[in-house]
Amino acid sequence: MSVLIVGSTALDSIKTPKAENPRLLGGSASHAAVAASFFSPVRLVGVVGEDFPKRYLQLYKRRRIDLQALQILPGKTFHWSGEYEANMNNRRTLLTELGVFETFTPTLPNSHQNSPFVLLANIAPSLQHHVLNQMQRPKFVVADTMDLWLNIALPDLLKLLKRLDAFVLNDSEAHQLTTEDNVFAALKKIHKLGPRYVIIKKGSHGAVLSGPRGFFICPAYPLHLVMDPTGAGDSFVGGMMGYLATARGSIEDNFRRAMIYGSVVASFCCEGFGLLRTARITRGQIDRRVKELERLTKF
Ligand code: AMP
């Protein structure tokens, strides 16, 4: 089954203490789409400007991502720039140029409206609603968000939570939303806002799920060197949704393993700038890391 993914499609300029890389392929939807494409067919919904490099379109195509709902409009592609501190966790945004993203209205062709799995990657909640309004009874809907929308679009986000099966956010966003310092208390509060599945991501410390069968502690793959963690969260949720869309059996039965696959794709993402590493891996490499994680956490 296919996964429909809407979110930002961007050019990212990323600075770390060791290197600087301008205008990489980025955006929440790009990272999530490439991650999901290792497991299932993907339909990408987004917008880019005429300056969007052809080689990035080729990259999507090599991953067999359906680009029918990717709008190419006169103007500039959304450009985001961020700088990491030496610990590679703290990041500050240096620049956000919206370009064609400013007036983006995601429009789904008829063929996309029956996609069973929907991933509303990080984008304004009003646009996430707009996409959901066009869907015909999706089987499973997941959304991600960021601190910006908690600050400037909280009412829209709270309405969205009531329409989701699963909600994914990071620990600082969970704290902002619930004022809880304790992850488990925060998960409980977020359930009350709507979603059956809530995942709190904790960066290099993995993620915690609270779902119908209780908690699951999902480990992060142990990396010795992180080059650039940009998009790791999007890769996690993209990989997870891609796996869920094609795994046999019920969503509930597959959910934990799906998170592990998401965690492994995210680990590859961190090993290179932007999508440089993720775009080159194979399903075999992913499966090997999943086995390794299984060994590491068995007791
Ligand atoms: P993450 O590292 O998971 O927080 O995701 C980083 C990605 O989010 C980058 O590729 C950016 O292009 C994208 N991004 C940054 N700011 C925004 C925004 N305001 N809306 C949507 N996407 C954004």
Tab-separated table of C-alpha atoms and ligand atoms in Angstrom:
chain	number	residue	atom	x	y	z
A	1	MET	CA	0.000	0.000	0.000
A	2	SER	CA	1.204	3.498	-0.713
A	3	VAL	CA	2.029	6.301	1.682
A	4	LEU	CA	1.017	9.858	0.880
A	5	ILE	CA	3.469	12.350	2.370
A	6	VAL	CA	2.962	16.109	2.583
A	7	GLY	CA	5.442	18.523	4.132
A	8	SER	CA	8.230	20.894	3.216
A	9	THR	CA	10.446	20.316	0.177
A	10	ALA	CA	13.431	22.550	0.762
A	11	LEU	CA	16.968	23.579	0.060
A	12	ASP	CA	18.886	23.342	3.339
A	13	SER	CA	22.155	25.122	4.079
A	14	ILE	CA	23.735	23.395	7.040
A	15	LYS	CA	26.687	24.440	9.173
A	16	THR	CA	28.419	22.246	11.734
A	17	PRO	CA	31.647	22.986	13.628
A	18	LYS	CA	33.496	20.856	11.038
A	19	ALA	CA	31.829	21.637	7.713
A	20	GLU	CA	29.397	23.752	5.802
A	21	ASN	CA	27.113	22.528	3.026
A	22	PRO	CA	24.901	24.911	1.083
A	23	ARG	CA	21.617	24.146	-0.703
A	24	LEU	CA	21.291	20.450	0.027
A	25	LEU	CA	18.061	18.626	-0.712
A	26	GLY	CA	16.023	18.909	2.497
A	27	GLY	CA	12.614	19.538	3.976
A	28	SER	CA	10.471	17.337	6.183
A	29	ALA	CA	8.677	15.702	3.238
A	30	SER	CA	11.898	14.992	1.317
A	31	HIS	CA	13.509	13.210	4.260
A	32	ALA	CA	10.325	11.297	5.095
A	33	ALA	CA	9.658	10.342	1.461
A	34	VAL	CA	13.149	8.973	0.828
A	35	ALA	CA	13.002	7.013	4.115
A	36	ALA	CA	9.564	5.535	3.337
A	37	SER	CA	10.610	4.641	-0.211
A	38	PHE	CA	12.783	1.748	1.050
A	39	PHE	CA	9.591	-0.049	2.063
A	40	SER	CA	6.567	1.132	0.090
A	41	PRO	CA	5.403	3.237	-2.857
A	42	VAL	CA	5.407	6.938	-1.920
A	43	ARG	CA	3.333	9.867	-3.179
A	44	LEU	CA	4.993	13.195	-2.421
A	45	VAL	CA	2.905	16.362	-2.005
A	46	GLY	CA	4.883	19.597	-1.954
A	47	VAL	CA	6.055	22.674	-3.807
A	48	VAL	CA	9.403	23.817	-5.191
A	49	GLY	CA	10.507	26.814	-7.239
A	50	GLU	CA	12.064	26.914	-10.688
A	51	ASP	CA	15.513	27.075	-9.046
A	52	PHE	CA	15.091	23.530	-7.665
A	53	PRO	CA	18.041	21.547	-9.063
A	54	LYS	CA	17.174	18.856	-11.612
A	55	ARG	CA	19.483	16.421	-9.829
A	56	TYR	CA	17.185	16.555	-6.795
A	57	LEU	CA	14.191	15.674	-8.956
A	58	GLN	CA	16.288	12.810	-10.318
A	59	LEU	CA	17.026	11.648	-6.782
A	60	TYR	CA	13.287	11.446	-5.980
A	61	LYS	CA	12.765	9.569	-9.246
A	62	ARG	CA	15.555	7.098	-8.531
A	63	ARG	CA	13.744	6.278	-5.280
A	64	ARG	CA	10.562	5.785	-7.393
A	65	ILE	CA	8.744	8.546	-5.510
A	66	ASP	CA	5.539	9.631	-7.303
A	67	LEU	CA	5.901	13.348	-8.112
A	68	GLN	CA	2.445	13.965	-9.612
A	69	ALA	CA	1.525	16.199	-6.643
A	70	LEU	CA	4.845	18.065	-6.484
A	71	GLN	CA	4.144	21.575	-7.787
A	72	ILE	CA	6.963	23.403	-9.597
A	73	LEU	CA	6.084	27.109	-9.527
A	74	PRO	CA	7.752	30.324	-10.706
A	75	GLY	CA	9.807	31.677	-7.798
A	76	LYS	CA	12.279	30.352	-5.280
A	77	THR	CA	12.294	27.067	-3.374
A	78	PHE	CA	11.864	27.219	0.411
A	79	HIS	CA	15.365	27.757	1.820
A	80	TRP	CA	16.233	26.914	5.412
A	81	SER	CA	19.594	27.322	7.074
A	82	GLY	CA	20.718	26.009	10.451
A	83	GLU	CA	23.877	25.801	12.524
A	84	TYR	CA	24.800	23.072	15.021
A	85	GLU	CA	26.852	23.421	18.180
A	86	ALA	CA	29.731	21.002	18.848
A	87	ASN	CA	27.422	18.532	20.670
A	88	MET	CA	25.384	18.178	17.394
A	89	ASN	CA	22.145	18.395	19.358
A	90	ASN	CA	21.647	22.112	19.856
A	91	ARG	CA	20.734	23.822	16.631
A	92	ARG	CA	19.798	27.355	15.791
A	93	THR	CA	17.958	28.503	12.710
A	94	LEU	CA	19.977	31.082	10.801
A	95	LEU	CA	17.520	31.775	8.000
A	96	THR	CA	14.097	30.806	6.685
A	97	GLU	CA	13.160	32.053	3.203
A	98	LEU	CA	9.668	30.835	2.388
A	99	GLY	CA	9.698	31.500	-1.378
A	100	VAL	CA	6.949	29.534	-3.152
A	101	PHE	CA	6.123	27.824	0.157
A	102	GLU	CA	4.461	31.053	1.356
A	103	THR	CA	1.386	30.558	-0.833
A	104	PHE	CA	1.502	26.749	-1.007
A	105	THR	CA	-1.902	25.085	-1.312
A	106	PRO	CA	-1.511	21.312	-1.475
A	107	THR	CA	-3.906	19.920	-4.068
A	108	LEU	CA	-4.313	16.179	-4.459
A	109	PRO	CA	-5.116	14.583	-7.797
A	110	ASN	CA	-8.022	12.092	-7.669
A	111	SER	CA	-5.595	9.195	-7.840
A	112	HIS	CA	-4.004	10.271	-4.526
A	113	GLN	CA	-7.170	10.824	-2.496
A	114	ASN	CA	-7.572	7.170	-1.595
A	115	SER	CA	-4.027	6.659	-0.247
A	116	PRO	CA	-4.434	4.372	2.784
A	117	PHE	CA	-1.448	5.708	4.762
A	118	VAL	CA	-1.048	9.445	5.241
A	119	LEU	CA	1.970	11.163	6.754
A	120	LEU	CA	1.455	14.834	7.557
A	121	ALA	CA	5.127	15.756	7.978
A	122	ASN	CA	6.155	19.034	9.574
A	123	ILE	CA	4.271	21.881	7.894
A	124	ALA	CA	1.671	24.446	9.065
A	125	PRO	CA	-1.266	22.627	10.756
A	126	SER	CA	-3.734	24.491	8.491
A	127	LEU	CA	-2.093	22.787	5.480
A	128	GLN	CA	-2.126	19.424	7.269
A	129	HIS	CA	-5.910	19.919	7.720
A	130	HIS	CA	-6.240	20.940	4.078
A	131	VAL	CA	-4.675	17.670	2.907
A	132	LEU	CA	-6.772	15.557	5.289
A	133	ASN	CA	-9.925	17.273	4.011
A	134	GLN	CA	-9.168	15.896	0.546
A	135	MET	CA	-8.592	12.293	1.661
A	136	GLN	CA	-11.215	9.579	1.351
A	137	ARG	CA	-11.224	7.585	4.578
A	138	PRO	CA	-7.522	6.881	5.053
A	139	LYS	CA	-6.609	3.789	7.044
A	140	PHE	CA	-3.903	5.393	9.181
A	141	VAL	CA	-2.946	9.055	9.628
A	142	VAL	CA	0.219	10.227	11.374
A	143	ALA	CA	1.387	13.810	11.928
A	144	ASP	CA	4.632	15.410	13.007
A	145	THR	CA	5.100	19.030	14.082
A	146	MET	CA	7.638	21.570	15.368
A	147	ASP	CA	7.895	24.211	18.110
A	148	LEU	CA	6.975	26.999	15.665
A	149	TRP	CA	3.409	25.654	15.257
A	150	LEU	CA	3.010	25.204	19.014
A	151	ASN	CA	3.899	28.901	19.293
A	152	ILE	CA	1.855	30.379	16.466
A	153	ALA	CA	-0.831	27.843	15.466
A	154	LEU	CA	-1.791	25.958	18.632
A	155	PRO	CA	-5.611	26.044	18.097
A	156	ASP	CA	-5.188	24.511	14.598
A	157	LEU	CA	-2.810	21.892	15.958
A	158	LEU	CA	-5.179	20.927	18.787
A	159	LYS	CA	-7.994	20.454	16.241
A	160	LEU	CA	-5.675	18.325	14.117
A	161	LEU	CA	-4.838	16.022	17.041
A	162	LYS	CA	-8.481	14.905	17.134
A	163	ARG	CA	-8.218	13.710	13.510
A	164	LEU	CA	-5.062	11.601	13.884
A	165	ASP	CA	-4.298	7.977	14.621
A	166	ALA	CA	-0.748	8.828	15.677
A	167	PHE	CA	1.168	11.935	16.674
A	168	VAL	CA	4.950	12.253	16.737
A	169	LEU	CA	6.847	15.052	18.479
A	170	ASN	CA	10.162	15.520	20.234
A	171	ASP	CA	10.704	15.777	23.967
A	172	SER	CA	11.028	19.555	24.121
A	173	GLU	CA	7.854	19.978	22.062
A	174	ALA	CA	6.041	17.518	24.350
A	175	HIS	CA	7.138	19.620	27.319
A	176	GLN	CA	5.945	22.788	25.591
A	177	LEU	CA	2.553	21.214	24.801
A	178	THR	CA	1.873	19.649	28.197
A	179	THR	CA	4.212	21.491	30.641
A	180	GLU	CA	5.183	17.994	31.886
A	181	ASP	CA	8.880	17.247	32.474
A	182	ASN	CA	8.193	13.517	32.699
A	183	VAL	CA	7.874	11.784	29.310
A	184	PHE	CA	5.311	9.225	30.506
A	185	ALA	CA	3.110	11.861	32.110
A	186	ALA	CA	3.358	13.916	28.897
A	187	LEU	CA	2.316	10.893	26.785
A	188	LYS	CA	-0.757	10.409	28.966
A	189	LYS	CA	-1.769	14.051	28.563
A	190	ILE	CA	-1.302	13.965	24.778
A	191	HIS	CA	-3.552	10.876	24.475
A	192	LYS	CA	-6.313	12.909	26.065
A	193	LEU	CA	-5.986	15.367	23.163
A	194	GLY	CA	-6.925	12.661	20.620
A	195	PRO	CA	-4.361	10.248	19.122
A	196	ARG	CA	-4.308	6.524	20.033
A	197	TYR	CA	-0.593	6.317	19.369
A	198	VAL	CA	1.774	8.996	20.691
A	199	ILE	CA	5.528	8.896	20.094
A	200	ILE	CA	7.979	11.185	21.852
A	201	LYS	CA	11.376	11.316	20.110
A	202	LYS	CA	14.446	11.772	22.274
A	203	GLY	CA	17.165	12.276	19.647
A	204	SER	CA	20.170	10.020	20.216
A	205	HIS	CA	18.273	8.409	23.139
A	206	GLY	CA	15.618	6.849	20.897
A	207	ALA	CA	11.857	7.265	21.197
A	208	VAL	CA	9.030	6.229	23.497
A	209	LEU	CA	5.681	4.973	22.230
A	210	SER	CA	2.448	4.916	24.135
A	211	GLY	CA	-0.225	2.932	22.290
A	212	PRO	CA	-3.145	0.548	22.792
A	213	ARG	CA	-0.735	-2.133	24.081
A	214	GLY	CA	1.106	0.186	26.442
A	215	PHE	CA	4.618	1.585	26.272
A	216	PHE	CA	7.486	0.652	24.001
A	217	ILE	CA	11.008	1.969	24.435
A	218	CYS	CA	12.561	2.206	20.966
A	219	PRO	CA	16.356	2.483	20.971
A	220	ALA	CA	18.415	4.676	18.681
A	221	TYR	CA	21.100	2.818	16.703
A	222	PRO	CA	24.449	3.546	18.412
A	223	LEU	CA	26.447	5.857	16.144
A	224	HIS	CA	30.060	6.757	16.775
A	225	LEU	CA	30.006	9.806	14.550
A	226	VAL	CA	27.137	12.144	13.744
A	227	MET	CA	27.740	14.314	10.683
A	228	ASP	CA	24.367	16.076	10.468
A	229	PRO	CA	21.187	15.127	12.344
A	230	THR	CA	18.938	17.354	10.192
A	231	GLY	CA	15.905	15.366	9.091
A	232	ALA	CA	16.509	12.434	11.455
A	233	GLY	CA	13.042	12.861	12.967
A	234	ASP	CA	11.461	12.986	9.506
A	235	SER	CA	13.440	9.901	8.431
A	236	PHE	CA	12.254	8.104	11.564
A	237	VAL	CA	8.570	8.731	10.915
A	238	GLY	CA	8.955	8.181	7.155
A	239	GLY	CA	10.672	4.825	7.624
A	240	MET	CA	8.095	3.815	10.212
A	241	MET	CA	5.146	4.649	7.934
A	242	GLY	CA	6.750	2.982	4.917
A	243	TYR	CA	7.246	-0.198	6.913
A	244	LEU	CA	3.691	-0.131	8.331
A	245	ALA	CA	2.218	0.336	4.854
A	246	THR	CA	3.653	-2.910	3.500
A	247	ALA	CA	3.979	-5.176	6.546
A	248	ARG	CA	1.527	-8.094	6.687
A	249	GLY	CA	-0.831	-8.244	9.662
A	250	SER	CA	-2.386	-5.568	11.824
A	251	ILE	CA	-0.910	-2.145	12.457
A	252	GLU	CA	-0.863	-2.916	16.168
A	253	ASP	CA	1.167	-6.111	15.607
A	254	ASN	CA	3.705	-4.298	13.426
A	255	PHE	CA	4.026	-0.997	15.225
A	256	ARG	CA	7.081	-1.695	17.386
A	257	ARG	CA	9.089	-3.223	14.542
A	258	ALA	CA	8.064	-0.290	12.329
A	259	MET	CA	9.567	2.104	14.887
A	260	ILE	CA	12.808	0.106	14.884
A	261	TYR	CA	13.009	0.383	11.090
A	262	GLY	CA	12.365	4.137	11.387
A	263	SER	CA	15.109	4.412	13.985
A	264	VAL	CA	17.588	2.602	11.728
A	265	VAL	CA	16.849	4.786	8.676
A	266	ALA	CA	17.284	7.844	10.934
A	267	SER	CA	20.712	6.551	11.959
A	268	PHE	CA	21.856	6.498	8.330
A	269	CYS	CA	20.478	10.020	7.879
A	270	CYS	CA	22.734	11.301	10.701
A	271	GLU	CA	25.839	9.840	9.068
A	272	GLY	CA	25.847	12.249	6.144
A	273	PHE	CA	24.827	15.797	5.296
A	274	GLY	CA	21.220	16.268	4.226
A	275	LEU	CA	20.106	13.204	2.286
A	276	LEU	CA	23.556	12.358	0.925
A	277	ARG	CA	23.946	9.185	2.982
A	278	THR	CA	20.305	8.037	3.102
A	279	ALA	CA	19.903	8.282	-0.654
A	280	ARG	CA	22.740	5.764	-1.174
A	281	ILE	CA	21.818	2.985	1.238
A	282	THR	CA	20.107	-0.310	0.396
A	283	ARG	CA	17.336	-2.308	2.020
A	284	GLY	CA	19.973	-4.938	2.893
A	285	GLN	CA	21.992	-2.410	4.922
A	286	ILE	CA	18.833	-1.372	6.763
A	287	ASP	CA	17.948	-4.992	7.574
A	288	ARG	CA	21.457	-5.648	8.922
A	289	ARG	CA	21.252	-2.728	11.350
A	290	VAL	CA	17.796	-3.851	12.474
A	291	LYS	CA	19.235	-7.302	13.312
A	292	GLU	CA	22.093	-5.656	15.176
A	293	LEU	CA	19.667	-3.540	17.220
A	294	GLU	CA	17.702	-6.693	17.989
A	295	ARG	CA	20.857	-8.355	19.361
A	296	LEU	CA	21.831	-5.256	21.329
A	297	THR	CA	18.506	-4.985	23.123
A	298	LYS	CA	17.703	-8.640	23.786
A	299	PHE	CA	17.765	-9.774	27.428
B	1	AMP	P1	14.314	18.045	11.726
B	1	AMP	O1	15.788	17.936	11.739
B	1	AMP	O2	13.608	16.714	11.859
B	1	AMP	O3	13.808	19.081	12.692
B	1	AMP	O4	13.879	18.558	10.275
B	1	AMP	C1	14.634	19.504	9.583
B	1	AMP	C2	13.937	19.852	8.286
B	1	AMP	O5	12.816	20.715	8.550
B	1	AMP	C3	14.855	20.613	7.353
B	1	AMP	O6	15.109	19.820	6.220
B	1	AMP	C4	14.101	21.912	7.014
B	1	AMP	O7	14.066	22.167	5.631
B	1	AMP	C5	12.696	21.666	7.530
B	1	AMP	N1	12.117	22.901	8.115
B	1	AMP	C6	12.740	23.867	8.817
B	1	AMP	N2	11.866	24.848	9.174
B	1	AMP	C7	10.652	24.474	8.674
B	1	AMP	C8	9.333	25.059	8.677
B	1	AMP	N3	9.085	26.244	9.268
B	1	AMP	N4	8.334	24.373	8.081
B	1	AMP	C9	8.567	23.187	7.494
B	1	AMP	N5	9.775	22.598	7.422
B	1	AMP	C10	10.816	23.223	8.007
